[in-house]
Short mmCIF file of N, CA and C and ligand atoms in Angstrom, two decimals:
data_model
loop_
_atom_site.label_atom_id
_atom_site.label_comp_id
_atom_site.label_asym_id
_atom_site.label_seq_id
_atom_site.Cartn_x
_atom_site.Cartn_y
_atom_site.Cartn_z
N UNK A 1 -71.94 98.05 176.66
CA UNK A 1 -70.66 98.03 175.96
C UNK A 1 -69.88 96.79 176.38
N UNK A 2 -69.68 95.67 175.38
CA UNK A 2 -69.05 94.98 176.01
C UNK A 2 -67.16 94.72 176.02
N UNK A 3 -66.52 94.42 177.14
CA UNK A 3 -64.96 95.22 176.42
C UNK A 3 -64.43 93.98 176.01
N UNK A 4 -63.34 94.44 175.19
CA UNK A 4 -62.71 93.50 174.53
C UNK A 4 -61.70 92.82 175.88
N UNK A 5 -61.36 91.79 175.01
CA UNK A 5 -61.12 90.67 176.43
C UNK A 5 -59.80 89.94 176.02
N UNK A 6 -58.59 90.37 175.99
CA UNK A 6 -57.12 89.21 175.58
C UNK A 6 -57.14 88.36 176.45
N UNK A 7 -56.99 87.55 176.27
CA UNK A 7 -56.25 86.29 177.00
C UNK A 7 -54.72 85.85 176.85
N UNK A 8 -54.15 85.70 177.81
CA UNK A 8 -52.58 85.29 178.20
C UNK A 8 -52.84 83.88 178.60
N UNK A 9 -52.13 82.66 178.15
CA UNK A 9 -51.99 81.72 179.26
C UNK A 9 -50.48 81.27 178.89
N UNK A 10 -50.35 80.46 179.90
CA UNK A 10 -48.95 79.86 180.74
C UNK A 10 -49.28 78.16 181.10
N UNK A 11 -47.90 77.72 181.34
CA UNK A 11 -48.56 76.24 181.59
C UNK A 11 -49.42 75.97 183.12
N UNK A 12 -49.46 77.60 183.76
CA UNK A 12 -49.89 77.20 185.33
C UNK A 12 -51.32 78.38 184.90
N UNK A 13 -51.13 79.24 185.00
CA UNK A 13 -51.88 80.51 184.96
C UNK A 13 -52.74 81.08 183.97
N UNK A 14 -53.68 81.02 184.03
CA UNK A 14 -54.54 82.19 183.05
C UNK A 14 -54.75 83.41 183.29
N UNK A 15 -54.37 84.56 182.10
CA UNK A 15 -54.12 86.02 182.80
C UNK A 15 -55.29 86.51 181.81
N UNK A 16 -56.25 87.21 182.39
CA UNK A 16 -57.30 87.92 181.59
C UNK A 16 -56.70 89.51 181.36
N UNK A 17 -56.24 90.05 180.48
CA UNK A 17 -56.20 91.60 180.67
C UNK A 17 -57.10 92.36 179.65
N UNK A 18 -58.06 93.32 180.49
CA UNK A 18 -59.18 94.17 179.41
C UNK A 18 -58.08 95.36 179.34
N UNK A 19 -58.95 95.59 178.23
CA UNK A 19 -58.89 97.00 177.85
C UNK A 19 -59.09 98.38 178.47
N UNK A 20 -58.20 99.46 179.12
CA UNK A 20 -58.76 100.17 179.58
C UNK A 20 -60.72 100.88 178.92
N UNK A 21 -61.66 101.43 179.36
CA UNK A 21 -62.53 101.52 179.18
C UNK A 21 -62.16 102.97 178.60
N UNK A 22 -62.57 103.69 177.16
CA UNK A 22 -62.95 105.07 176.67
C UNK A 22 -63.63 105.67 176.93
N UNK A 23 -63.52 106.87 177.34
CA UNK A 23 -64.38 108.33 177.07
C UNK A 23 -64.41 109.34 176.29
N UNK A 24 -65.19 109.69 175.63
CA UNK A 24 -64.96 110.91 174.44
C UNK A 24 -65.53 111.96 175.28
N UNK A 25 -64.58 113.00 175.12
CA UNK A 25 -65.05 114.24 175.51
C UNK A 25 -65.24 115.17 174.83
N UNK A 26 -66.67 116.03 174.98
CA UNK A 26 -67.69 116.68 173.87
C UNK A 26 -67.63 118.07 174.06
N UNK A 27 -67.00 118.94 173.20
CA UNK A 27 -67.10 120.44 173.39
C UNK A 27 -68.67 120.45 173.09
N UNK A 28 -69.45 121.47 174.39
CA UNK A 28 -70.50 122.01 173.69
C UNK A 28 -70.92 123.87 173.22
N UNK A 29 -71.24 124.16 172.30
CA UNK A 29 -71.31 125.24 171.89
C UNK A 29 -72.27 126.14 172.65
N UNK A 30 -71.96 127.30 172.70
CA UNK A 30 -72.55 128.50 173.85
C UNK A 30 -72.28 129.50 173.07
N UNK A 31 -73.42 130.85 173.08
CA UNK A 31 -73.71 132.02 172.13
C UNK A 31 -72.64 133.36 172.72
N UNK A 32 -71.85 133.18 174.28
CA UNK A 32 -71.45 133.78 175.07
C UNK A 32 -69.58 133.44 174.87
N UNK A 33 -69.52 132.66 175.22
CA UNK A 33 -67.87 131.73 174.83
C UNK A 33 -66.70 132.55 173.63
N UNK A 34 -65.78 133.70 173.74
CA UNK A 34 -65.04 133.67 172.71
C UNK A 34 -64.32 132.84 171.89
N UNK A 35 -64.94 132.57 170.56
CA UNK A 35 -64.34 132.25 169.57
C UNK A 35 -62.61 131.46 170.01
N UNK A 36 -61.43 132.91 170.38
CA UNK A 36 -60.08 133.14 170.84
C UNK A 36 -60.35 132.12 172.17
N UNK A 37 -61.10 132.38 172.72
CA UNK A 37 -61.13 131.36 174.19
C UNK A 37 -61.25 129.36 173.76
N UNK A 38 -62.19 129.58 173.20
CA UNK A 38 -62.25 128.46 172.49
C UNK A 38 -60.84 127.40 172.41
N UNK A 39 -60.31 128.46 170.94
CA UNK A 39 -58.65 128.01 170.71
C UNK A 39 -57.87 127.82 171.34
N UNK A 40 -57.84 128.73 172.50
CA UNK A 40 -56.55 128.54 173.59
C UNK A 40 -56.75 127.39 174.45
N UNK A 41 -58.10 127.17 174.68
CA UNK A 41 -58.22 125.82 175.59
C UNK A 41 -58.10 125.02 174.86
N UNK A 42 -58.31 124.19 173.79
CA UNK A 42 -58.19 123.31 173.07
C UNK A 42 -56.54 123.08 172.91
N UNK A 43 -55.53 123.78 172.67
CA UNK A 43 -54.34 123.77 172.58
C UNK A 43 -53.59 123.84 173.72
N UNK A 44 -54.40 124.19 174.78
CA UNK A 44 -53.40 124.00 176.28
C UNK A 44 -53.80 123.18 176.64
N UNK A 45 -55.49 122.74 176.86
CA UNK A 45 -55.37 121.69 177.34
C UNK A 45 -55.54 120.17 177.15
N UNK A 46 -56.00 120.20 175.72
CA UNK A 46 -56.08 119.18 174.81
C UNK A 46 -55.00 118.99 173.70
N UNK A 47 -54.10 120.06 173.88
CA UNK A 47 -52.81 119.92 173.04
C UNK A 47 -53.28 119.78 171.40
N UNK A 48 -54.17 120.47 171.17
CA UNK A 48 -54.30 120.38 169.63
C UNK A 48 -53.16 121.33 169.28
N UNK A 49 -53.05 121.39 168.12
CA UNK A 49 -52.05 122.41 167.18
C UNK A 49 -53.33 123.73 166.78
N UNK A 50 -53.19 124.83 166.29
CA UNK A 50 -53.52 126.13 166.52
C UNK A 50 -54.53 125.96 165.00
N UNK A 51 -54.72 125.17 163.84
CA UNK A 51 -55.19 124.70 162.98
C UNK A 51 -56.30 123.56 163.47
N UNK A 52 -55.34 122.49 164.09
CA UNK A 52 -56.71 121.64 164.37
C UNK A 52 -58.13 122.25 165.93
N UNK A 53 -57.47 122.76 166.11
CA UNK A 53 -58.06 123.95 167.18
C UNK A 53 -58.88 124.43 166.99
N UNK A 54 -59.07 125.48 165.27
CA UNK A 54 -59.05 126.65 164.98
C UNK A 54 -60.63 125.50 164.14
N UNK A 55 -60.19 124.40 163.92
CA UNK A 55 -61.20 123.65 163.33
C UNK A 55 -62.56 123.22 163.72
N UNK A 56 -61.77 122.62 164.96
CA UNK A 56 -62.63 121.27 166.03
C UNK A 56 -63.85 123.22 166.57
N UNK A 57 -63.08 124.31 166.90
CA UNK A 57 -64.09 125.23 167.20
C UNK A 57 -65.26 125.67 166.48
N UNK A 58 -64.65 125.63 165.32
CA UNK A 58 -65.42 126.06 163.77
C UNK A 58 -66.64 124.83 163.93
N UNK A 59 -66.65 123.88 164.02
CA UNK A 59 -66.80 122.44 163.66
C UNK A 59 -68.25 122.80 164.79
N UNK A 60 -67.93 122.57 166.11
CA UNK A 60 -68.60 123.28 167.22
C UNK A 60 -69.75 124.18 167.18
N UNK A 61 -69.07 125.38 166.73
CA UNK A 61 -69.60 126.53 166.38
C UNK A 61 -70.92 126.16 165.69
N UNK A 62 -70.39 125.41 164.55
CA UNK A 62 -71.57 125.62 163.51
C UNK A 62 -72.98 124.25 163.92
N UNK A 63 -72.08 123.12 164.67
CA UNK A 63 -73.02 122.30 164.88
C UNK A 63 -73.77 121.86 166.31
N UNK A 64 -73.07 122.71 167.26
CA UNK A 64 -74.10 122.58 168.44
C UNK A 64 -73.21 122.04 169.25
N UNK A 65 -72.26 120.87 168.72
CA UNK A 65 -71.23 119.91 169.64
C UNK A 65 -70.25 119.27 168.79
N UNK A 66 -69.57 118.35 169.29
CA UNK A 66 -67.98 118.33 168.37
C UNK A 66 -67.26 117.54 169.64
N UNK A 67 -66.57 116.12 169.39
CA UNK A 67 -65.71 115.52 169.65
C UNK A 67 -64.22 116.27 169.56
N UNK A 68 -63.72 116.25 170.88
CA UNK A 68 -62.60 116.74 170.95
C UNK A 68 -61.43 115.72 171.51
N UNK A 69 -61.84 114.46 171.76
CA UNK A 69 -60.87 113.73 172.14
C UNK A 69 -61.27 112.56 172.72
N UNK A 70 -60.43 111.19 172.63
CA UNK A 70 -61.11 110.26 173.71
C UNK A 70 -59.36 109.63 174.88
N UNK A 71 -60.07 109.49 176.06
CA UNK A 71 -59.18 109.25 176.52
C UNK A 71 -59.77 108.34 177.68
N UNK A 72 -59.13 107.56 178.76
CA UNK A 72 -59.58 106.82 179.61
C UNK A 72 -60.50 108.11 180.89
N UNK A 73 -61.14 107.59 181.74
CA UNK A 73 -62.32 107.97 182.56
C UNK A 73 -60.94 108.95 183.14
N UNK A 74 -59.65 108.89 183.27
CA UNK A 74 -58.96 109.93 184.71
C UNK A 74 -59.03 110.88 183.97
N UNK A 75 -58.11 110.67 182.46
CA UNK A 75 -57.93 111.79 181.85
C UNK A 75 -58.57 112.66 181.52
N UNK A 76 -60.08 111.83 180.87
CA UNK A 76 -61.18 112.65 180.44
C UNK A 76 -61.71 114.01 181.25
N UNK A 77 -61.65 113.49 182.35
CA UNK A 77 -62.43 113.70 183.80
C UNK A 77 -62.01 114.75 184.30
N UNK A 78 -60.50 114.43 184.34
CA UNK A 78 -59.87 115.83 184.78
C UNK A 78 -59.72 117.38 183.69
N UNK A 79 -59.59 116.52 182.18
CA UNK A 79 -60.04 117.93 181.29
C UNK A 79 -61.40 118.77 181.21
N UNK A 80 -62.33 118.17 181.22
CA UNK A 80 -63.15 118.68 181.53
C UNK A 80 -63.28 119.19 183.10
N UNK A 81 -62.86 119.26 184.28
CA UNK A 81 -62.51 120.00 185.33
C UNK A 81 -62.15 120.92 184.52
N UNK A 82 -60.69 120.95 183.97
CA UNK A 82 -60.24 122.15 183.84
C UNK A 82 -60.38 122.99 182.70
N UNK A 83 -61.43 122.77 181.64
CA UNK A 83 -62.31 123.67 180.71
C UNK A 83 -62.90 123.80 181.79
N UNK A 84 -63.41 123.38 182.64
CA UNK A 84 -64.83 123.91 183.60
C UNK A 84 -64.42 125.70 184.38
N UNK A 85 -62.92 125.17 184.89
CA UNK A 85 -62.30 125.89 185.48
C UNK A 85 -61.85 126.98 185.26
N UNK A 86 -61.23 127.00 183.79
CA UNK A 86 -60.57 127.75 182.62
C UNK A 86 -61.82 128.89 182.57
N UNK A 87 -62.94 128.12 181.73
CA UNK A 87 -64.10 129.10 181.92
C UNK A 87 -65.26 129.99 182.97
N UNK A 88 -64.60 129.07 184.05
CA UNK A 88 -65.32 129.60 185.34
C UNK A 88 -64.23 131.18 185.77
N UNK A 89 -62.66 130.58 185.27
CA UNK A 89 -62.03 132.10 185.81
C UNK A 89 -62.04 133.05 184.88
N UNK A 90 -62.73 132.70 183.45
CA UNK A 90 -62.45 133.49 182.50
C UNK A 90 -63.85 133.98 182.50
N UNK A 91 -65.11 133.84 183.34
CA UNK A 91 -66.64 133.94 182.55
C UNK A 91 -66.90 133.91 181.59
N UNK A 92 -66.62 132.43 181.24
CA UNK A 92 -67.13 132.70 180.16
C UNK A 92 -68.02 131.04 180.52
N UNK A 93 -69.45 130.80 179.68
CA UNK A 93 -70.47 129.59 179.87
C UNK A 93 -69.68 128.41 179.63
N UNK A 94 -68.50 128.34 179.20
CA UNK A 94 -67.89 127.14 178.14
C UNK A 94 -68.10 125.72 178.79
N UNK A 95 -68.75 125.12 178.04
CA UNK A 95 -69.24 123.50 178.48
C UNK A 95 -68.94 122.20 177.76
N UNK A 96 -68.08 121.34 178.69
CA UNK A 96 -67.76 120.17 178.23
C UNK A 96 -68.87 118.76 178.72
N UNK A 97 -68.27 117.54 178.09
CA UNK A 97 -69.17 116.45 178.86
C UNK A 97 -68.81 115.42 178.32
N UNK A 98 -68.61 114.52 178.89
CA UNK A 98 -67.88 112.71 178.78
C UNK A 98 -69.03 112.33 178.51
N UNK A 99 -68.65 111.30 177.32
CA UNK A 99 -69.86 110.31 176.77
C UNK A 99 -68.88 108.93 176.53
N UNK A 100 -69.09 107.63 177.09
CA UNK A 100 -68.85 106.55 177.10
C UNK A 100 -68.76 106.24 175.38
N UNK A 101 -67.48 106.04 174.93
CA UNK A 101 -66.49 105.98 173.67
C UNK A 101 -67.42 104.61 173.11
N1 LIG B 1 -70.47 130.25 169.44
C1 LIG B 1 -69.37 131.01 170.04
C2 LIG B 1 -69.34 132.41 169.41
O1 LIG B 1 -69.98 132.65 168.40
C3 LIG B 1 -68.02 130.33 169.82
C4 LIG B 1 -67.95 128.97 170.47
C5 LIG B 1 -67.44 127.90 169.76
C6 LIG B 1 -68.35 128.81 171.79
C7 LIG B 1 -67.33 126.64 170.35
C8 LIG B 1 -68.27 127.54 172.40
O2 LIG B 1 -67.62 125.24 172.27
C9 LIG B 1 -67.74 126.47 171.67
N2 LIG B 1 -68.58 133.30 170.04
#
């Protein structure tokens, strides 16, 4: 991946600033996972609205996996912790996973 690259200059200085680097993070679908569980994580912790939620699950559901968001490596990183978490206190299998945007 190669990142995009601005350049700044000045009459003394050359300032290189990249781009933070993306991660998309991948709901994956499980035969065990409620439907209702689904929705609520997506809207608490990905802040969808209760429609685009109700979608991105559907979406999931039917195809195995489903983009739910991209965000830099902290953010990503830490949502998926806490689907990990969400579903570890809820038992339920629910599985996420960062794929380089
Ligand atoms: N397949 C699950 C069911 O039928 C629902 C589900 C959707 C589970 C999306 C996980 O990421 C998921 N109850």
């Amino acid at each position: 991946m190669e990142p995009r690259v601005r350049e700044k200059s000045s009459s003394k200085t050359t300032e290189k600033l990249k781009e933070p680097e993306q991660f998309k993070v991948i709901l994956l679908n499980d035969d065990y996972t409620s439907m209702d569980f689904v929705v609520e994580i997506l809207m608490t912790i990905f802040h969808k609205s209760e429609s685009d939620a109700a979608k991105i699950m559907l979406d999931v559901h039917k195809k195995g996996k489903g983009l739910v968001g991209i965000y830099t490596w902290d953010i990503a990183a830490t949502k998926v912790e806490q689907v990990h978490a969400a579903a570890r206190a809820n038992e339920f299998p629910l599985c996420c996973v960062v794929e380089p945007a």
